[in-house]
Short mmCIF file of C-alpha atoms and ligand atoms in Angstrom, two decimals:
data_model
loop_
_atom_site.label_atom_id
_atom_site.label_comp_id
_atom_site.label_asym_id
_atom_site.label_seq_id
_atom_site.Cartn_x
_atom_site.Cartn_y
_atom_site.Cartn_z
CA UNK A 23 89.57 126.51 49.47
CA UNK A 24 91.77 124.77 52.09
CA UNK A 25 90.80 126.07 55.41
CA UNK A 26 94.33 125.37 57.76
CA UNK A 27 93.74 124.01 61.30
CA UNK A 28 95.51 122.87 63.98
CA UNK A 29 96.14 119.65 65.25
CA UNK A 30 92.57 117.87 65.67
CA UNK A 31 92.31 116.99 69.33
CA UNK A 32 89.90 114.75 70.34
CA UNK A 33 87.61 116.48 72.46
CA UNK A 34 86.94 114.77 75.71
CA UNK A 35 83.93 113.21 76.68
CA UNK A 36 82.83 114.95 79.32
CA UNK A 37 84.47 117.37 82.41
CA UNK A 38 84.53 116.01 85.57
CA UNK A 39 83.79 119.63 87.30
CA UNK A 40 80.93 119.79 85.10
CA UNK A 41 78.72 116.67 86.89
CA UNK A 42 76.98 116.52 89.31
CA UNK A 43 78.43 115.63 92.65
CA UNK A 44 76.49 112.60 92.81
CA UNK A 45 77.94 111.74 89.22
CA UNK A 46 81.45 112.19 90.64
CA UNK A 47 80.94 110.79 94.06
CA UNK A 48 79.97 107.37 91.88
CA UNK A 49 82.22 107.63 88.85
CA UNK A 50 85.40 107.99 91.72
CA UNK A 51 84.40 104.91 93.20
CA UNK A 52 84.28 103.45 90.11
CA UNK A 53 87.07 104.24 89.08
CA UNK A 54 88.56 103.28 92.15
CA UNK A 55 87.26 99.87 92.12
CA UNK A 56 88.40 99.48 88.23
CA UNK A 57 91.95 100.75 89.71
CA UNK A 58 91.97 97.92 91.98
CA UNK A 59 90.56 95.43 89.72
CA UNK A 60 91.87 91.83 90.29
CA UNK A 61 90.35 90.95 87.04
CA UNK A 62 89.43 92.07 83.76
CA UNK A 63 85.38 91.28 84.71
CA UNK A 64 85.23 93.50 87.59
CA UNK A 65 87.25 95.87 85.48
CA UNK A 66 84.90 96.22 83.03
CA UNK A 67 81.86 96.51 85.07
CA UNK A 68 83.29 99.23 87.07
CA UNK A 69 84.25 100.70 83.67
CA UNK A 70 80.92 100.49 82.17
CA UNK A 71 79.37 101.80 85.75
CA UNK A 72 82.03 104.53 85.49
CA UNK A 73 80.70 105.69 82.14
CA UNK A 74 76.88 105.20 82.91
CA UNK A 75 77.35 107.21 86.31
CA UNK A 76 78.62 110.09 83.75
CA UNK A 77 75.90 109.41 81.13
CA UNK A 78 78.59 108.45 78.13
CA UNK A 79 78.87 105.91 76.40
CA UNK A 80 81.71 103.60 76.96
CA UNK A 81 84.56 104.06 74.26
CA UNK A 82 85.50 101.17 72.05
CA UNK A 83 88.94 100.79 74.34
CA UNK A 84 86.23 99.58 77.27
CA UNK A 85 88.28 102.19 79.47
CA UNK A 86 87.80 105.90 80.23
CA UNK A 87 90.27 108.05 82.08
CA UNK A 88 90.66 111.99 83.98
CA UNK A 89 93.72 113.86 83.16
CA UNK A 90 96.45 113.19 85.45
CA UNK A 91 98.28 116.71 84.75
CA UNK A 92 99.65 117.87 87.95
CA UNK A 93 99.81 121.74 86.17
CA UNK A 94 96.25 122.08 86.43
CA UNK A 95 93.38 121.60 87.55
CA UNK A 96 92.10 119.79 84.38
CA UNK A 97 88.89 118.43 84.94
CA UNK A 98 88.62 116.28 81.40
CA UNK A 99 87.83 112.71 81.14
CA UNK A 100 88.79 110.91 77.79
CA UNK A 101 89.32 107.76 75.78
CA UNK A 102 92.56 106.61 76.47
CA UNK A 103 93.17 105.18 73.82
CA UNK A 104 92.53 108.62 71.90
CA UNK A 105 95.26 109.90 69.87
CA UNK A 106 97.88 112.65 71.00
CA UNK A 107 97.61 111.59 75.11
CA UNK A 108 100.34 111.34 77.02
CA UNK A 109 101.26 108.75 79.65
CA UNK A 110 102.40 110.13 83.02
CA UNK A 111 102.43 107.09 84.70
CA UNK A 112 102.77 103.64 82.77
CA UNK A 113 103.05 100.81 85.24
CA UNK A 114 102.76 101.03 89.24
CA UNK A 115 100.42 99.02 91.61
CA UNK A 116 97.77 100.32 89.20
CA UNK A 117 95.27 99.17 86.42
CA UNK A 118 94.79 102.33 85.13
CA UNK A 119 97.75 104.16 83.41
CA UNK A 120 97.85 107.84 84.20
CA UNK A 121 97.57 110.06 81.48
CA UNK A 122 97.59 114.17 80.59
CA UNK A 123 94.64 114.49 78.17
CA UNK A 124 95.52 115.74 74.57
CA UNK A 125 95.23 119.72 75.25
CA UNK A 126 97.63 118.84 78.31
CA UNK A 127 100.12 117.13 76.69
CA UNK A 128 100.47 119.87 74.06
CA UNK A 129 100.87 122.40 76.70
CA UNK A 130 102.09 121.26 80.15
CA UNK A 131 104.89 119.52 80.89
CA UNK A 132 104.67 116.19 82.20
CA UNK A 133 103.80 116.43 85.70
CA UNK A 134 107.10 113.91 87.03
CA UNK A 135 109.41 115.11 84.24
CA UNK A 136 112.91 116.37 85.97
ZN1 ZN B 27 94.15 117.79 80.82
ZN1 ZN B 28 97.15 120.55 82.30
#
């Protein structure tokens, strides 16, 4: 029997309002410090903090990301290198791109589309 299902999103790896503040007060500067990365060794290591403060494992990309959609309050944080994302914001003063995780980008608009 063929069971029908939708598209397969990848789930996300965890939910950022689900951590403890403590987890979220370290994974932001984390984050923050991989954003601001002048190279890819300080990159990682904030990467790899970023995912231990949250108590994943680090995806094979060696980057994690939160949803940028600006049509929610979407708390998920993903693989960004996952399949069906979609990238808000590709270049800028940033290392990280932006991007709306898979369940956003099938259902909210791009947060800067006009
Ligand atoms: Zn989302
Ligand atoms: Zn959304």
């Amino acid at each position: 029997m063929t069971v029908l299902t939708h598209t397969r999103l990848t789930p996300p790896l965890a939910y950022y309002d689900g951590l403890y503040s403590f987890q979220q007060q370290v994974f932001d500067t984390c984050m923050e410090h991989a954003d601001n990365a002048a190279d890819a060794v300080t990159y990682n290591r904030a990467m790899e903090l970023a995912a231990l403060a949250i108590a994943i494992d680090l995806p094979a990309s060696g980057s994690i990301a939160k949803c940028a959609c600006g049509n929610c309050g979407c708390d998920a944080i993903f693989d960004p290198a996952a399949p069906g994302l979609r990238e808000v914001e590709p270049s800028g003063p940033y290392n990280l791109p932006r991007y709306q995780c898979a369940a956003c980008a099938d259902s909210h608009p791009a947060p800067h589309e006009d």
